PDB file of C-alpha atoms in Angstrom:
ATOM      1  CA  UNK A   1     127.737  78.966 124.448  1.00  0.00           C
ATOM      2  CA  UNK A   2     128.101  82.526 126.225  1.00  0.00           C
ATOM      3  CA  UNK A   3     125.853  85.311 125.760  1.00  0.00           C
ATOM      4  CA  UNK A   4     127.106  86.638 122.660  1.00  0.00           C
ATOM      5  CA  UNK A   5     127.393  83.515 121.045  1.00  0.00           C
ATOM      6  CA  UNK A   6     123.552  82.984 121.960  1.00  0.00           C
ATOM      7  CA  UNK A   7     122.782  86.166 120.270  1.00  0.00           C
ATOM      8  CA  UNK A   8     124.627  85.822 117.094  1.00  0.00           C
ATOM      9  CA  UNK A   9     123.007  82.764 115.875  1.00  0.00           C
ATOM     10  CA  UNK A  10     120.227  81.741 113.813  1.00  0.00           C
ATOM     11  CA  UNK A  11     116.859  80.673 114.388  1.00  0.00           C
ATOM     12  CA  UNK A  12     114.492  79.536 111.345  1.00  0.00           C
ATOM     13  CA  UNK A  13     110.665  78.724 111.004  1.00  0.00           C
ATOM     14  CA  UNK A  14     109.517  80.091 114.610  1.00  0.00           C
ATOM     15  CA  UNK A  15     106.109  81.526 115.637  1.00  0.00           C
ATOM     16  CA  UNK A  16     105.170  85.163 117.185  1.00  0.00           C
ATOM     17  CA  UNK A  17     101.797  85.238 118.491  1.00  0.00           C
ATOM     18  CA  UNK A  18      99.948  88.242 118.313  1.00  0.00           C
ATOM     19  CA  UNK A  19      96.268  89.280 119.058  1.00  0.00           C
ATOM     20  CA  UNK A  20      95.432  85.050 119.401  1.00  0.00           C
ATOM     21  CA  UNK A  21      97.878  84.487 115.926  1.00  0.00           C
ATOM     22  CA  UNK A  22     101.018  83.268 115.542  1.00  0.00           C
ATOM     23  CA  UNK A  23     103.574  84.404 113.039  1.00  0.00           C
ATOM     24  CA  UNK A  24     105.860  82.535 111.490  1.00  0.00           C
ATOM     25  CA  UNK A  25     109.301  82.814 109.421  1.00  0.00           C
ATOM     26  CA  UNK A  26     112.222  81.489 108.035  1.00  0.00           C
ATOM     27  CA  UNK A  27     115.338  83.427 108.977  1.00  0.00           C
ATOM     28  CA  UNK A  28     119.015  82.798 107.145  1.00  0.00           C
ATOM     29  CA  UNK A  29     122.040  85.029 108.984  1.00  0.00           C
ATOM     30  CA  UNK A  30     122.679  88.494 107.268  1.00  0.00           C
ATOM     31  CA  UNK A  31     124.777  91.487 108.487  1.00  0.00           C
ATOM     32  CA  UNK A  32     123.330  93.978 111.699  1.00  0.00           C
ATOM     33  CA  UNK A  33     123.064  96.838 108.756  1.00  0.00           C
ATOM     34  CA  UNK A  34     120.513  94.921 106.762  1.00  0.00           C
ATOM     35  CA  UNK A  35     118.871  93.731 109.961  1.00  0.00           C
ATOM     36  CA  UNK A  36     118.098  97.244 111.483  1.00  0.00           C
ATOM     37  CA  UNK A  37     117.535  98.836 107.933  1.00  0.00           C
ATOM     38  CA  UNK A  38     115.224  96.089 106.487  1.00  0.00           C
ATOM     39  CA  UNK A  39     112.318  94.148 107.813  1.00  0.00           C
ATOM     40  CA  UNK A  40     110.634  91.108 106.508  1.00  0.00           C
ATOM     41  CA  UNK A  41     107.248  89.413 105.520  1.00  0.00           C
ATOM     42  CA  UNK A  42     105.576  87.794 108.123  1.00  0.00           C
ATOM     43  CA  UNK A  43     102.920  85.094 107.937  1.00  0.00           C
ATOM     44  CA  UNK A  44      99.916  84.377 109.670  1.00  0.00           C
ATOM     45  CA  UNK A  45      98.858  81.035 110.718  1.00  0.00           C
ATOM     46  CA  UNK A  46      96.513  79.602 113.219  1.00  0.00           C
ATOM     47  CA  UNK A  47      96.313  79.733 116.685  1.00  0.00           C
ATOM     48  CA  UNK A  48      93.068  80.296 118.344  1.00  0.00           C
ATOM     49  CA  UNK A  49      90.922  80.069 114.955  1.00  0.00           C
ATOM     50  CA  UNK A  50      92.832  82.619 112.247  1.00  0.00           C
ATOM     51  CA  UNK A  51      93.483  81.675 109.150  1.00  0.00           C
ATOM     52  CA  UNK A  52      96.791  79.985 107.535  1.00  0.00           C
ATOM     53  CA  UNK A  53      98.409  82.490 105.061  1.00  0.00           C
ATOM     54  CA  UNK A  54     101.867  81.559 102.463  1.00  0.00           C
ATOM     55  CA  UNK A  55     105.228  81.205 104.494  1.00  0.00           C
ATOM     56  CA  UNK A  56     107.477  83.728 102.946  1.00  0.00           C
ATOM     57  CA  UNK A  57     111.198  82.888 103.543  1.00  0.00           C
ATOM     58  CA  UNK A  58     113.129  86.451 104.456  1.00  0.00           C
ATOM     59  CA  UNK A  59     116.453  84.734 103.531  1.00  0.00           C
ATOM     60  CA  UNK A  60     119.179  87.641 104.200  1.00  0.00           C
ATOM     61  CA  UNK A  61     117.293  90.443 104.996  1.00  0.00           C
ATOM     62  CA  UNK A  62     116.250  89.834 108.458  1.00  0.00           C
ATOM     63  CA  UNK A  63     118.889  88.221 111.281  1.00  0.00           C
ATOM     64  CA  UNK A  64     121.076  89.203 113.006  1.00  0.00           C
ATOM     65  CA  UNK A  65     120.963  90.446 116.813  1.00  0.00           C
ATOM     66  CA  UNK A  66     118.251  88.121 117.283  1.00  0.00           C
ATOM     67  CA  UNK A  67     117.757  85.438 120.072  1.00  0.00           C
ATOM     68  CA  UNK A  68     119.255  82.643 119.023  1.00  0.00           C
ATOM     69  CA  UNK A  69     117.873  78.918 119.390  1.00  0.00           C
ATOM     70  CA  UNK A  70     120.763  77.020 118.653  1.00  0.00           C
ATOM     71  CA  UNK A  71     119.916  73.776 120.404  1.00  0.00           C
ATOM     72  CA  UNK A  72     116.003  73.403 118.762  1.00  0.00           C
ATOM     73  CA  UNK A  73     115.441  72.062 115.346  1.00  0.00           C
ATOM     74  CA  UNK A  74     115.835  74.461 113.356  1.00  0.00           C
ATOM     75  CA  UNK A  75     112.784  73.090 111.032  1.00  0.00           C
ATOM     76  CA  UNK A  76     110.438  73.045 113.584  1.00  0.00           C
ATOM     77  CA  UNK A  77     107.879  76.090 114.156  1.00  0.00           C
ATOM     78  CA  UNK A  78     106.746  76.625 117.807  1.00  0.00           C
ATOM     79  CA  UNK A  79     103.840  74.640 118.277  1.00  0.00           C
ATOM     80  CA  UNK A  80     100.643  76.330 118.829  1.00  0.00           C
ATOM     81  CA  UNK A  81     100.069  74.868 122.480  1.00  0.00           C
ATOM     82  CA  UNK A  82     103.603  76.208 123.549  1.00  0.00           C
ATOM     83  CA  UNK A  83     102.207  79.412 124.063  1.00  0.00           C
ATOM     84  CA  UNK A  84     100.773  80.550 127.464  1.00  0.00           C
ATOM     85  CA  UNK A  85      98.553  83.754 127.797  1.00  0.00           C
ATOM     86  CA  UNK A  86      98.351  85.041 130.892  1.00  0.00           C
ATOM     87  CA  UNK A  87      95.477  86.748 132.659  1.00  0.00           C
ATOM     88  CA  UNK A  88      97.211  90.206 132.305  1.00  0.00           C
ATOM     89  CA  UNK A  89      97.626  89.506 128.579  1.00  0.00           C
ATOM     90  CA  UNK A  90     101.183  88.690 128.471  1.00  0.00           C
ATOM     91  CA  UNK A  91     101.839  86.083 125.989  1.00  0.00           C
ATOM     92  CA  UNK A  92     104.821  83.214 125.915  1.00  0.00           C
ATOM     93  CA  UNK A  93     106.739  80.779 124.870  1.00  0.00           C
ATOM     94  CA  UNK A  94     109.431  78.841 126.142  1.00  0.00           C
ATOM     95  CA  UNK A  95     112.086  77.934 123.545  1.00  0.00           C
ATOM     96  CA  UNK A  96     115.251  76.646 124.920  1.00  0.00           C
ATOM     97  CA  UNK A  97     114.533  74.889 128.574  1.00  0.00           C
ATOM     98  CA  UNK A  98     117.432  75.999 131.359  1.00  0.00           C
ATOM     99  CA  UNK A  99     118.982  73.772 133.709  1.00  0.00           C
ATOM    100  CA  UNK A 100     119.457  73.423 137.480  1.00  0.00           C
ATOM    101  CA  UNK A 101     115.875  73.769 140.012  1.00  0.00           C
ATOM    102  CA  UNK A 102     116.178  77.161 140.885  1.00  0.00           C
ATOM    103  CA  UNK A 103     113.278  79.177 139.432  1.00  0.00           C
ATOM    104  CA  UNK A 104     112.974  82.994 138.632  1.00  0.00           C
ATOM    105  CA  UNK A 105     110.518  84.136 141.443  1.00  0.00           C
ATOM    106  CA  UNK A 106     109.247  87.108 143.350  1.00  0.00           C
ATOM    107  CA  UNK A 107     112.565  88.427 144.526  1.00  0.00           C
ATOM    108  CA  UNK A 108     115.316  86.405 141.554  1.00  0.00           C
ATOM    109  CA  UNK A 109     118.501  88.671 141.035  1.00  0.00           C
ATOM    110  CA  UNK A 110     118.092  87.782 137.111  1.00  0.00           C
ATOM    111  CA  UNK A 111     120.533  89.075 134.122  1.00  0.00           C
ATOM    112  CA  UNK A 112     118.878  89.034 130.655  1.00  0.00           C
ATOM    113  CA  UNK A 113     120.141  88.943 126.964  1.00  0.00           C
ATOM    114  CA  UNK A 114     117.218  90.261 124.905  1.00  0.00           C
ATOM    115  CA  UNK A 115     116.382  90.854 121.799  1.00  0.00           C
ATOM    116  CA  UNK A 116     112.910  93.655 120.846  1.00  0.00           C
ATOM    117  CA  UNK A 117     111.140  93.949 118.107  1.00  0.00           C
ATOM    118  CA  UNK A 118     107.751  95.222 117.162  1.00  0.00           C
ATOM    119  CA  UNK A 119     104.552  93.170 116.791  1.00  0.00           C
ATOM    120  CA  UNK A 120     104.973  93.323 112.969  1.00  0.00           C
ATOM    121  CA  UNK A 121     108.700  91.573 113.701  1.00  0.00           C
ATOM    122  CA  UNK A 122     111.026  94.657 112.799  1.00  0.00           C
ATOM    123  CA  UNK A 123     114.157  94.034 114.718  1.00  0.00           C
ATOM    124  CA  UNK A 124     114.375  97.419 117.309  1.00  0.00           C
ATOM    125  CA  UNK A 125     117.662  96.845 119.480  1.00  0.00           C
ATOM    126  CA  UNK A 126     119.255  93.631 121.706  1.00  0.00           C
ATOM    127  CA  UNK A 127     121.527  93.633 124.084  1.00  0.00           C
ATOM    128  CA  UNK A 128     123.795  92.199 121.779  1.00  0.00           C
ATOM    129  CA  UNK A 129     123.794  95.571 119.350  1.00  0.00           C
ATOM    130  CA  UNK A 130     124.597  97.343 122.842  1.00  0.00           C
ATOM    131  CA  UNK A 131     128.262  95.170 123.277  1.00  0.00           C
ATOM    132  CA  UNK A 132     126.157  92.093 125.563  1.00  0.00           C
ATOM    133  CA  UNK A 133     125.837  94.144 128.526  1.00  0.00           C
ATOM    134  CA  UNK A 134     122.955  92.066 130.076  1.00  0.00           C
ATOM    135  CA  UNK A 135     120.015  94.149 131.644  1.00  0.00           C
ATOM    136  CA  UNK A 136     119.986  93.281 135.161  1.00  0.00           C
ATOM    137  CA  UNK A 137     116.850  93.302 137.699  1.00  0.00           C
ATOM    138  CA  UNK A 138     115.270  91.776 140.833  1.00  0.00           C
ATOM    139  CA  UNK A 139     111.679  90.747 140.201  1.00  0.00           C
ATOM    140  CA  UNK A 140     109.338  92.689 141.858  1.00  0.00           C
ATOM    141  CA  UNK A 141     111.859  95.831 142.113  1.00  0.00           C
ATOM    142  CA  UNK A 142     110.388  97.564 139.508  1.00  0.00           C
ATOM    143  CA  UNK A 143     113.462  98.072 137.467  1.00  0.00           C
ATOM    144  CA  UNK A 144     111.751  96.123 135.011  1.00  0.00           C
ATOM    145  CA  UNK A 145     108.713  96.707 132.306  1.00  0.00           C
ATOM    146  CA  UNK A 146     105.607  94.988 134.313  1.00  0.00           C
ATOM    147  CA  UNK A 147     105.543  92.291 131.183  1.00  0.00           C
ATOM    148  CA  UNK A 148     109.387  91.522 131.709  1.00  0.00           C
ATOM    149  CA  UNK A 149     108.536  90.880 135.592  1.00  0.00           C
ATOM    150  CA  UNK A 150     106.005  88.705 134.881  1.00  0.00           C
ATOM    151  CA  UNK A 151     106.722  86.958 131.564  1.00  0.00           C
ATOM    152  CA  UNK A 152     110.103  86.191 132.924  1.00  0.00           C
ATOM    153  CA  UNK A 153     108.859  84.157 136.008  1.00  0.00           C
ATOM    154  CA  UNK A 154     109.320  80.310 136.271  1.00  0.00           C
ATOM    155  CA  UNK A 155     112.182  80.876 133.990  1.00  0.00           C
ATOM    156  CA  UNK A 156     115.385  78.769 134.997  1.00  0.00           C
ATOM    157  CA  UNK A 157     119.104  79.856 134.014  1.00  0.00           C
ATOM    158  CA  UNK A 158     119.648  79.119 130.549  1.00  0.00           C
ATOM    159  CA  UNK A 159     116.060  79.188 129.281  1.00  0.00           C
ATOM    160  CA  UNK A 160     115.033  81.378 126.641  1.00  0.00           C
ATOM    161  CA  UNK A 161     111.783  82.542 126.178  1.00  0.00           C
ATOM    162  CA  UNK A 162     109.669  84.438 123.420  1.00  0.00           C
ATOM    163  CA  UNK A 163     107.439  86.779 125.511  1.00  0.00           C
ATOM    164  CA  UNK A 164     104.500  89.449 123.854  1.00  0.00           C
ATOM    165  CA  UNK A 165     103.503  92.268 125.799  1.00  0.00           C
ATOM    166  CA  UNK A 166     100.863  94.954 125.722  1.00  0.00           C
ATOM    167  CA  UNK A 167     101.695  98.008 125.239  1.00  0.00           C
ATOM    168  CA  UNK A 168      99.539  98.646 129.250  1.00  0.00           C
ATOM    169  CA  UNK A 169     102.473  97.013 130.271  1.00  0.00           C
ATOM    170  CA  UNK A 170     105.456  97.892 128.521  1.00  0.00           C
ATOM    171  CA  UNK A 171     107.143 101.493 128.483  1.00  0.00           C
ATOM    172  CA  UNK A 172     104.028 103.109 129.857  1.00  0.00           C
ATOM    173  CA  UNK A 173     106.848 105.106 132.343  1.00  0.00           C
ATOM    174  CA  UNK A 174     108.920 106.119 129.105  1.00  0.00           C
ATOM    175  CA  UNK A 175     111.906 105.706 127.238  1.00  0.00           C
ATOM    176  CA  UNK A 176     114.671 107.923 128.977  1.00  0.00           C
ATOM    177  CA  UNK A 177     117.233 106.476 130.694  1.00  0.00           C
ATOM    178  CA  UNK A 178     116.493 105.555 134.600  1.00  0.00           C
ATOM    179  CA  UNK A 179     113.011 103.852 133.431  1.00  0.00           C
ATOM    180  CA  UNK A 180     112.595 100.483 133.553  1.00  0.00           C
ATOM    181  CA  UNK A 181     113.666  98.418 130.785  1.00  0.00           C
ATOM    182  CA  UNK A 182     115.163  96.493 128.945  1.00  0.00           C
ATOM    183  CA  UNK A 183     115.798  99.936 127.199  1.00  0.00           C
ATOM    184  CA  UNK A 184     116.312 100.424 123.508  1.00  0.00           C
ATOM    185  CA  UNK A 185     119.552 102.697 122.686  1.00  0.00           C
ATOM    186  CA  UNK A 186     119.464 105.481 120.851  1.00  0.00           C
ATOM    187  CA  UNK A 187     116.928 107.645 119.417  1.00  0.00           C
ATOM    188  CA  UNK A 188     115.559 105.714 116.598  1.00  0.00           C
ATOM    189  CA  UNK A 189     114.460 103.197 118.433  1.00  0.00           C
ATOM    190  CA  UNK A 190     113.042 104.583 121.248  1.00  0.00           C
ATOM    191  CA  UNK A 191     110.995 106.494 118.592  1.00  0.00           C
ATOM    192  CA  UNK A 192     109.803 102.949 117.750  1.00  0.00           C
ATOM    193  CA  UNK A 193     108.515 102.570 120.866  1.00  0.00           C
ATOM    194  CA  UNK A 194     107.285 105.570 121.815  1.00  0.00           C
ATOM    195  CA  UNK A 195     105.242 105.256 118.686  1.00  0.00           C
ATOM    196  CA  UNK A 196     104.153 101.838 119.952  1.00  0.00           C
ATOM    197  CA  UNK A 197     103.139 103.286 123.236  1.00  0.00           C
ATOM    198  CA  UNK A 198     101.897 106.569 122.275  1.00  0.00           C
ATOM    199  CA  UNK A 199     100.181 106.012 118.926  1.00  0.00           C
ATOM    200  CA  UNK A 200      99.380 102.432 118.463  1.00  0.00           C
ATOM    201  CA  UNK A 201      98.976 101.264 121.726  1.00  0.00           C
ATOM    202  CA  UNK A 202      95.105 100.683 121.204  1.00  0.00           C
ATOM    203  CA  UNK A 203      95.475  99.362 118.005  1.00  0.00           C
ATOM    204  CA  UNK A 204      94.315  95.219 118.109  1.00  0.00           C
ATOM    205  CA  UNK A 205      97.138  92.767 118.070  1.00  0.00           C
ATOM    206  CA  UNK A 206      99.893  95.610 119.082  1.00  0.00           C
ATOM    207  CA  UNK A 207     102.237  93.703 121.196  1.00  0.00           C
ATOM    208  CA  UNK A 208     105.927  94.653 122.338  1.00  0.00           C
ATOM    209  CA  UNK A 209     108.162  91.528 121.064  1.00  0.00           C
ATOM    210  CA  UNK A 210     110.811  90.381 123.628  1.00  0.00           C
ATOM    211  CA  UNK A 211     112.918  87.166 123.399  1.00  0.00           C
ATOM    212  CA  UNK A 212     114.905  87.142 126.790  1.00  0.00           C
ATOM    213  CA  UNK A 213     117.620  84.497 127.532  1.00  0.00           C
ATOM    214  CA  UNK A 214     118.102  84.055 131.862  1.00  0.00           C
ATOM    215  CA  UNK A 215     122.359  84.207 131.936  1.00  0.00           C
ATOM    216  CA  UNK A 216     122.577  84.122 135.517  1.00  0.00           C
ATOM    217  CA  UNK A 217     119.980  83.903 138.024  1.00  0.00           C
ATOM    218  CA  UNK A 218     120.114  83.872 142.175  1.00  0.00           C
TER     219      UNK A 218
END
């Protein structure tokens, strides 16, 4: 499946952890339009000790431009214990292994599809919405957001992984074009994040959502 492929399809009952909870939903394909315009209920299960709300199915009103996870069972939430949390606070999951030995390390040449939302799971932009261009960096160049260049190591090509980062280490440099990235297009949804970094960025459980498929890596 190539890039766009992986982006256009549909993913249902996964988990978003945020602030030690994880998040879960039932997605059904829709149009971009209704994907960007409308959000969805999200539900809160346990993780670390929360408690289980109702699953709420979003049906058409939220797909679309989202990482795609063709190749899991499409019943299955993300189990609890597939999330990692990492000393800087970084939180993932991997979704979708990759194949081959090589590794994303200190120095990988890495392209990215991506999909961001906000913690509350309002689709923001992908890579997809901006024709598939892939957003390309070397670890450890700084071209990236700190949480991409760390939540994107021990990747392999292929892999997809669900990744939550604070706002401390997210678009702390800003939004214009040069910074590092991924970058939303557009003003709207840079607003998003600028609100993210600038307003809410103390606020408990505020996390930058990224779900980042390695295309290429060397």
């Amino acid at each position: 499946m190539n890039s766009s492929g992986f982006l256009l399809c549909v993913f249902s009952c996964v988990g978003l952890i945020f602030n030690d909870q994880v998040c879960a939903w039932s997605l059904t394909s829709s149009s971009r339009r209704n994907a960007i315009q409308k959000g969805g209920a999200i539900v809160v299960s346990t993780i670390f000790g929360a408690e289980v709300a109702n699953a709420v199915d979003l049906k058409d009103d939220y797909m679309q431009g989202t990482a795609a996870l063709a190749n899991m069972d499409a019943d299955a939430p993300v189990p609890r214990e597939a999330y990692k949390k990492l000393g800087s606070g970084v939180i993932y999951a991997d979704l979708r292994p990759g194949k081959g030995d090589a590794t994303v390390t200190e120095g990988s040449r890495v392209n990215l599809q991506w999909v961001l939302r906000r913690s509350n799971g309002y689709f923001v932009d992908s890579s997809q919405v901006q024709d598939s261009v892939p957003f390309i960096f070397t670890v450890g160049d700084g071209k990236a957001i700190a949480g991409i260049d760390e939540g994107v190591r021990g990747m392999k090509e292929g892999s997809v992984r669900r990744i939550l980062i604070p706002p401390s280490l997210a678009y702390v440099k800003g939004l214009e074009d040069g910074k590092p990235g991924p970058l939303p297009a557009g003003f709207g949804p840079r607003q998003q994040m600028r609100r993210v970094q600038d307003v809410r960025k103390d606020v408990p459980g505020e996390y930058v959502f990224l779900e980042v498929q390695v295309t290429r890596l060397r």
